[in-house]
Amino acid sequence: GPAHDDGGVYLAISDLMSGLLLVFVLLVMALVYKVAEVIEQVQEQRIVIIQSLQEALDAEGIDAKVDERTGDISILDDILFAEGSASLTTEGRVFLDRFVPVYSDVIYSESAFEHEIVRVVVEGHTSSKGSFGANMTLSLQRAASVLDYVESDLSYPRKDRFQTKLLGAGRGEIEADQEFDLDGDRRVVFRMQFRGDH
């Protein structure tokens, strides 16, 4: 009778729903796998960029350590500035003359590198010695001095393109040891910002 027919219809609908659910689950699994694959490729590319940068600096005999996880390069202030000053020393200019062309050259050595590196933030950092306001001002002035030199006085290939990626920032004593006045806290960091990072 009709009741039996209804049961068949319900069974067919439940089979259809089960089938659709299975298809949906498979699509989601495929998507998750693809996203994981893309993330892995991006991470691998970043590792290649960071390793290329370290190799290029080493090849030129430039004493700069690239953080293998982030790509950050910290340049101690005693290389660039006299204590308490935001004016680049002669040694600081000589260092930047050698460092910046190599750094820029790696970014533009491959279009994939150029695409992945959205900007380079030049950050001034200080120790916790002195007041917070004075440290923040000094860190900003030091970042500005480095940027000004790189943009005005230095000459290197692809300078016009590299300048569009540069951004200055002052971090003051935010990341410094608050109990001790450490030389390593006084530095300028060249920090790569990668596409997709916030």
PDB file of C-alpha atoms in Angstrom:
ATOM      1  CA  GLY A   1       0.000   0.000   0.000  1.00  0.00           C
ATOM      2  CA  PRO A   2       0.871   3.707   0.185  1.00  0.00           C
ATOM      3  CA  ALA A   3       2.705   3.349   3.528  1.00  0.00           C
ATOM      4  CA  HIS A   4       5.172   0.963   1.904  1.00  0.00           C
ATOM      5  CA  ASP A   5       5.785   3.451  -0.935  1.00  0.00           C
ATOM      6  CA  ASP A   6       6.464   6.253   1.582  1.00  0.00           C
ATOM      7  CA  GLY A   7       9.075   4.086   3.275  1.00  0.00           C
ATOM      8  CA  GLY A   8      10.819   3.554  -0.077  1.00  0.00           C
ATOM      9  CA  VAL A   9      10.826   7.316  -0.726  1.00  0.00           C
ATOM     10  CA  TYR A  10      12.279   8.015   2.736  1.00  0.00           C
ATOM     11  CA  LEU A  11      14.927   5.351   2.189  1.00  0.00           C
ATOM     12  CA  ALA A  12      15.866   6.868  -1.171  1.00  0.00           C
ATOM     13  CA  ILE A  13      16.123  10.364   0.387  1.00  0.00           C
ATOM     14  CA  SER A  14      18.274   9.085   3.255  1.00  0.00           C
ATOM     15  CA  ASP A  15      20.548   7.285   0.749  1.00  0.00           C
ATOM     16  CA  LEU A  16      20.816  10.475  -1.249  1.00  0.00           C
ATOM     17  CA  MET A  17      21.617  12.499   1.898  1.00  0.00           C
ATOM     18  CA  SER A  18      24.249   9.942   2.962  1.00  0.00           C
ATOM     19  CA  GLY A  19      25.789  10.120  -0.491  1.00  0.00           C
ATOM     20  CA  LEU A  20      25.834  13.940  -0.443  1.00  0.00           C
ATOM     21  CA  LEU A  21      27.343  13.932   3.048  1.00  0.00           C
ATOM     22  CA  LEU A  22      30.081  11.562   1.887  1.00  0.00           C
ATOM     23  CA  VAL A  23      30.840  13.789  -1.130  1.00  0.00           C
ATOM     24  CA  PHE A  24      30.905  16.865   1.146  1.00  0.00           C
ATOM     25  CA  VAL A  25      33.286  15.166   3.620  1.00  0.00           C
ATOM     26  CA  LEU A  26      35.594  14.116   0.782  1.00  0.00           C
ATOM     27  CA  LEU A  27      35.599  17.667  -0.638  1.00  0.00           C
ATOM     28  CA  VAL A  28      36.406  19.151   2.769  1.00  0.00           C
ATOM     29  CA  MET A  29      39.214  16.619   3.272  1.00  0.00           C
ATOM     30  CA  ALA A  30      40.640  17.438  -0.173  1.00  0.00           C
ATOM     31  CA  LEU A  31      40.453  21.168   0.590  1.00  0.00           C
ATOM     32  CA  VAL A  32      42.159  20.777   3.989  1.00  0.00           C
ATOM     33  CA  TYR A  33      44.898  18.707   2.341  1.00  0.00           C
ATOM     34  CA  LYS A  34      45.368  21.327  -0.377  1.00  0.00           C
ATOM     35  CA  VAL A  35      45.543  24.182   2.166  1.00  0.00           C
ATOM     36  CA  ALA A  36      48.119  22.226   4.205  1.00  0.00           C
ATOM     37  CA  GLU A  37      50.110  21.629   1.011  1.00  0.00           C
ATOM     38  CA  VAL A  38      50.065  25.358   0.138  1.00  0.00           C
ATOM     39  CA  ILE A  39      51.125  26.326   3.682  1.00  0.00           C
ATOM     40  CA  GLU A  40      53.997  23.843   3.481  1.00  0.00           C
ATOM     41  CA  GLN A  41      55.115  25.243   0.107  1.00  0.00           C
ATOM     42  CA  VAL A  42      55.031  28.804   1.480  1.00  0.00           C
ATOM     43  CA  GLN A  43      57.081  27.773   4.527  1.00  0.00           C
ATOM     44  CA  GLU A  44      59.587  25.959   2.318  1.00  0.00           C
ATOM     45  CA  GLN A  45      59.910  29.047   0.121  1.00  0.00           C
ATOM     46  CA  ARG A  46      60.549  31.242   3.172  1.00  0.00           C
ATOM     47  CA  ILE A  47      63.268  28.844   4.323  1.00  0.00           C
ATOM     48  CA  VAL A  48      64.852  29.069   0.858  1.00  0.00           C
ATOM     49  CA  ILE A  49      64.746  32.904   0.988  1.00  0.00           C
ATOM     50  CA  ILE A  50      66.299  32.974   4.472  1.00  0.00           C
ATOM     51  CA  GLN A  51      69.020  30.468   3.532  1.00  0.00           C
ATOM     52  CA  SER A  52      69.768  32.361   0.300  1.00  0.00           C
ATOM     53  CA  LEU A  53      70.176  35.572   2.292  1.00  0.00           C
ATOM     54  CA  GLN A  54      72.587  33.989   4.784  1.00  0.00           C
ATOM     55  CA  GLU A  55      74.614  32.388   1.974  1.00  0.00           C
ATOM     56  CA  ALA A  56      74.848  35.684   0.076  1.00  0.00           C
ATOM     57  CA  LEU A  57      76.016  37.591   3.177  1.00  0.00           C
ATOM     58  CA  ASP A  58      78.560  34.868   4.006  1.00  0.00           C
ATOM     59  CA  ALA A  59      79.849  34.880   0.408  1.00  0.00           C
ATOM     60  CA  GLU A  60      80.544  38.621   0.702  1.00  0.00           C
ATOM     61  CA  GLY A  61      82.182  38.212   4.109  1.00  0.00           C
ATOM     62  CA  ILE A  62      79.502  40.324   5.800  1.00  0.00           C
ATOM     63  CA  ASP A  63      79.236  39.460   9.491  1.00  0.00           C
ATOM     64  CA  ALA A  64      75.447  39.350   9.884  1.00  0.00           C
ATOM     65  CA  LYS A  65      73.408  36.480  11.293  1.00  0.00           C
ATOM     66  CA  VAL A  66      70.024  35.810   9.713  1.00  0.00           C
ATOM     67  CA  ASP A  67      67.444  34.344  12.106  1.00  0.00           C
ATOM     68  CA  GLU A  68      66.701  31.025  10.410  1.00  0.00           C
ATOM     69  CA  ARG A  69      63.076  31.064  11.583  1.00  0.00           C
ATOM     70  CA  THR A  70      62.032  34.668  10.867  1.00  0.00           C
ATOM     71  CA  GLY A  71      64.664  36.048   8.480  1.00  0.00           C
ATOM     72  CA  ASP A  72      65.400  38.933  10.893  1.00  0.00           C
ATOM     73  CA  ILE A  73      68.881  40.431  10.819  1.00  0.00           C
ATOM     74  CA  SER A  74      70.006  42.327  13.904  1.00  0.00           C
ATOM     75  CA  ILE A  75      72.808  44.862  13.491  1.00  0.00           C
ATOM     76  CA  LEU A  76      74.228  45.943  16.830  1.00  0.00           C
ATOM     77  CA  ASP A  77      74.154  49.679  17.440  1.00  0.00           C
ATOM     78  CA  ASP A  78      77.888  49.863  18.147  1.00  0.00           C
ATOM     79  CA  ILE A  79      78.420  49.042  14.464  1.00  0.00           C
ATOM     80  CA  LEU A  80      76.143  51.882  13.314  1.00  0.00           C
ATOM     81  CA  PHE A  81      76.015  54.576  16.009  1.00  0.00           C
ATOM     82  CA  ALA A  82      77.887  56.155  18.885  1.00  0.00           C
ATOM     83  CA  GLU A  83      76.162  55.619  22.242  1.00  0.00           C
ATOM     84  CA  GLY A  84      73.093  57.817  22.634  1.00  0.00           C
ATOM     85  CA  SER A  85      73.414  59.158  19.080  1.00  0.00           C
ATOM     86  CA  ALA A  86      71.183  58.700  16.042  1.00  0.00           C
ATOM     87  CA  SER A  87      73.859  59.834  13.550  1.00  0.00           C
ATOM     88  CA  LEU A  88      75.465  57.039  11.561  1.00  0.00           C
ATOM     89  CA  THR A  89      79.183  56.580  12.172  1.00  0.00           C
ATOM     90  CA  THR A  90      81.679  56.171   9.330  1.00  0.00           C
ATOM     91  CA  GLU A  91      81.828  52.450  10.186  1.00  0.00           C
ATOM     92  CA  GLY A  92      78.020  52.345  10.048  1.00  0.00           C
ATOM     93  CA  ARG A  93      77.993  53.811   6.549  1.00  0.00           C
ATOM     94  CA  VAL A  94      80.672  51.375   5.390  1.00  0.00           C
ATOM     95  CA  PHE A  95      78.655  48.453   6.790  1.00  0.00           C
ATOM     96  CA  LEU A  96      75.430  49.590   5.082  1.00  0.00           C
ATOM     97  CA  ASP A  97      77.350  50.196   1.819  1.00  0.00           C
ATOM     98  CA  ARG A  98      78.221  46.488   1.804  1.00  0.00           C
ATOM     99  CA  PHE A  99      75.091  45.046   3.434  1.00  0.00           C
ATOM    100  CA  VAL A 100      72.175  46.755   1.660  1.00  0.00           C
ATOM    101  CA  PRO A 101      73.107  45.856  -1.965  1.00  0.00           C
ATOM    102  CA  VAL A 102      73.467  42.165  -1.003  1.00  0.00           C
ATOM    103  CA  TYR A 103      70.198  42.197   0.975  1.00  0.00           C
ATOM    104  CA  SER A 104      68.322  43.907  -1.867  1.00  0.00           C
ATOM    105  CA  ASP A 105      69.917  41.649  -4.470  1.00  0.00           C
ATOM    106  CA  VAL A 106      68.605  38.489  -2.755  1.00  0.00           C
ATOM    107  CA  ILE A 107      65.038  39.866  -2.623  1.00  0.00           C
ATOM    108  CA  TYR A 108      65.086  40.607  -6.350  1.00  0.00           C
ATOM    109  CA  SER A 109      67.070  37.525  -7.402  1.00  0.00           C
ATOM    110  CA  GLU A 110      63.791  35.666  -8.057  1.00  0.00           C
ATOM    111  CA  SER A 111      60.326  36.995  -8.796  1.00  0.00           C
ATOM    112  CA  ALA A 112      58.906  34.515  -6.245  1.00  0.00           C
ATOM    113  CA  PHE A 113      61.111  36.065  -3.525  1.00  0.00           C
ATOM    114  CA  GLU A 114      60.042  39.579  -4.496  1.00  0.00           C
ATOM    115  CA  HIS A 115      56.385  38.511  -4.414  1.00  0.00           C
ATOM    116  CA  GLU A 116      56.640  36.744  -1.038  1.00  0.00           C
ATOM    117  CA  ILE A 117      58.431  39.635   0.734  1.00  0.00           C
ATOM    118  CA  VAL A 118      55.827  42.388   1.024  1.00  0.00           C
ATOM    119  CA  ARG A 119      58.038  44.851   2.884  1.00  0.00           C
ATOM    120  CA  VAL A 120      61.217  45.205   4.874  1.00  0.00           C
ATOM    121  CA  VAL A 121      60.782  46.951   8.209  1.00  0.00           C
ATOM    122  CA  VAL A 122      63.861  48.724   9.549  1.00  0.00           C
ATOM    123  CA  GLU A 123      63.341  48.731  13.319  1.00  0.00           C
ATOM    124  CA  GLY A 124      65.316  50.675  15.900  1.00  0.00           C
ATOM    125  CA  HIS A 125      65.632  48.990  19.314  1.00  0.00           C
ATOM    126  CA  THR A 126      67.186  50.274  22.555  1.00  0.00           C
ATOM    127  CA  SER A 127      68.124  48.879  25.943  1.00  0.00           C
ATOM    128  CA  SER A 128      65.988  49.727  28.967  1.00  0.00           C
ATOM    129  CA  LYS A 129      68.582  52.261  30.202  1.00  0.00           C
ATOM    130  CA  GLY A 130      66.977  55.710  30.375  1.00  0.00           C
ATOM    131  CA  SER A 131      63.325  56.721  30.125  1.00  0.00           C
ATOM    132  CA  PHE A 132      60.822  54.916  27.931  1.00  0.00           C
ATOM    133  CA  GLY A 133      60.011  58.097  25.973  1.00  0.00           C
ATOM    134  CA  ALA A 134      63.668  58.916  25.281  1.00  0.00           C
ATOM    135  CA  ASN A 135      64.319  55.310  24.198  1.00  0.00           C
ATOM    136  CA  MET A 136      61.332  55.290  21.839  1.00  0.00           C
ATOM    137  CA  THR A 137      62.456  58.584  20.293  1.00  0.00           C
ATOM    138  CA  LEU A 138      66.048  57.362  19.895  1.00  0.00           C
ATOM    139  CA  SER A 139      64.924  54.088  18.306  1.00  0.00           C
ATOM    140  CA  LEU A 140      62.754  55.956  15.780  1.00  0.00           C
ATOM    141  CA  GLN A 141      65.554  58.409  14.980  1.00  0.00           C
ATOM    142  CA  ARG A 142      68.014  55.568  14.429  1.00  0.00           C
ATOM    143  CA  ALA A 143      65.637  53.711  12.109  1.00  0.00           C
ATOM    144  CA  ALA A 144      65.099  57.004  10.239  1.00  0.00           C
ATOM    145  CA  SER A 145      68.876  57.568   9.943  1.00  0.00           C
ATOM    146  CA  VAL A 146      69.376  54.126   8.412  1.00  0.00           C
ATOM    147  CA  LEU A 147      66.450  54.609   6.018  1.00  0.00           C
ATOM    148  CA  ASP A 148      67.620  58.077   5.032  1.00  0.00           C
ATOM    149  CA  TYR A 149      71.111  56.789   4.240  1.00  0.00           C
ATOM    150  CA  VAL A 150      69.793  53.773   2.295  1.00  0.00           C
ATOM    151  CA  GLU A 151      67.377  55.943   0.302  1.00  0.00           C
ATOM    152  CA  SER A 152      69.532  59.058  -0.224  1.00  0.00           C
ATOM    153  CA  ASP A 153      73.239  58.310  -0.147  1.00  0.00           C
ATOM    154  CA  LEU A 154      73.589  54.715  -1.245  1.00  0.00           C
ATOM    155  CA  SER A 155      73.716  53.617  -4.857  1.00  0.00           C
ATOM    156  CA  TYR A 156      72.878  50.007  -5.769  1.00  0.00           C
ATOM    157  CA  PRO A 157      70.941  48.032  -8.407  1.00  0.00           C
ATOM    158  CA  ARG A 158      67.124  48.026  -8.105  1.00  0.00           C
ATOM    159  CA  LYS A 159      67.276  50.830  -5.524  1.00  0.00           C
ATOM    160  CA  ASP A 160      64.001  52.361  -6.783  1.00  0.00           C
ATOM    161  CA  ARG A 161      62.152  49.058  -6.326  1.00  0.00           C
ATOM    162  CA  PHE A 162      63.757  48.225  -2.972  1.00  0.00           C
ATOM    163  CA  GLN A 163      62.766  51.624  -1.564  1.00  0.00           C
ATOM    164  CA  THR A 164      59.087  50.859  -2.146  1.00  0.00           C
ATOM    165  CA  LYS A 165      59.373  47.918   0.282  1.00  0.00           C
ATOM    166  CA  LEU A 166      61.124  49.837   3.081  1.00  0.00           C
ATOM    167  CA  LEU A 167      59.342  50.992   6.222  1.00  0.00           C
ATOM    168  CA  GLY A 168      60.844  52.471   9.392  1.00  0.00           C
ATOM    169  CA  ALA A 169      59.731  51.683  12.933  1.00  0.00           C
ATOM    170  CA  GLY A 170      60.883  52.358  16.469  1.00  0.00           C
ATOM    171  CA  ARG A 171      60.514  49.622  19.077  1.00  0.00           C
ATOM    172  CA  GLY A 172      62.330  51.411  21.886  1.00  0.00           C
ATOM    173  CA  GLU A 173      62.936  49.092  24.831  1.00  0.00           C
ATOM    174  CA  ILE A 174      59.813  46.944  24.227  1.00  0.00           C
ATOM    175  CA  GLU A 175      61.844  43.760  23.640  1.00  0.00           C
ATOM    176  CA  ALA A 176      64.732  44.709  25.961  1.00  0.00           C
ATOM    177  CA  ASP A 177      65.738  43.102  29.251  1.00  0.00           C
ATOM    178  CA  GLN A 178      64.238  45.366  31.916  1.00  0.00           C
ATOM    179  CA  GLU A 179      66.717  44.402  34.658  1.00  0.00           C
ATOM    180  CA  PHE A 180      70.012  44.707  32.813  1.00  0.00           C
ATOM    181  CA  ASP A 181      71.469  47.142  30.292  1.00  0.00           C
ATOM    182  CA  LEU A 182      72.459  44.678  27.568  1.00  0.00           C
ATOM    183  CA  ASP A 183      74.444  45.697  24.470  1.00  0.00           C
ATOM    184  CA  GLY A 184      72.460  43.187  22.397  1.00  0.00           C
ATOM    185  CA  ASP A 185      69.244  45.098  23.080  1.00  0.00           C
ATOM    186  CA  ARG A 186      70.626  48.176  21.280  1.00  0.00           C
ATOM    187  CA  ARG A 187      70.290  47.250  17.643  1.00  0.00           C
ATOM    188  CA  VAL A 188      68.687  47.921  14.286  1.00  0.00           C
ATOM    189  CA  VAL A 189      66.710  45.008  12.861  1.00  0.00           C
ATOM    190  CA  PHE A 190      65.999  44.423   9.176  1.00  0.00           C
ATOM    191  CA  ARG A 191      62.753  42.446   9.394  1.00  0.00           C
ATOM    192  CA  MET A 192      61.058  40.837   6.403  1.00  0.00           C
ATOM    193  CA  GLN A 193      57.270  40.876   6.359  1.00  0.00           C
ATOM    194  CA  PHE A 194      55.992  37.974   4.326  1.00  0.00           C
ATOM    195  CA  ARG A 195      52.795  37.822   2.303  1.00  0.00           C
ATOM    196  CA  GLY A 196      49.946  36.374   4.347  1.00  0.00           C
ATOM    197  CA  ASP A 197      51.449  37.373   7.705  1.00  0.00           C
ATOM    198  CA  HIS A 198      49.742  40.033   9.782  1.00  0.00           C
TER     199      HIS A 198
END
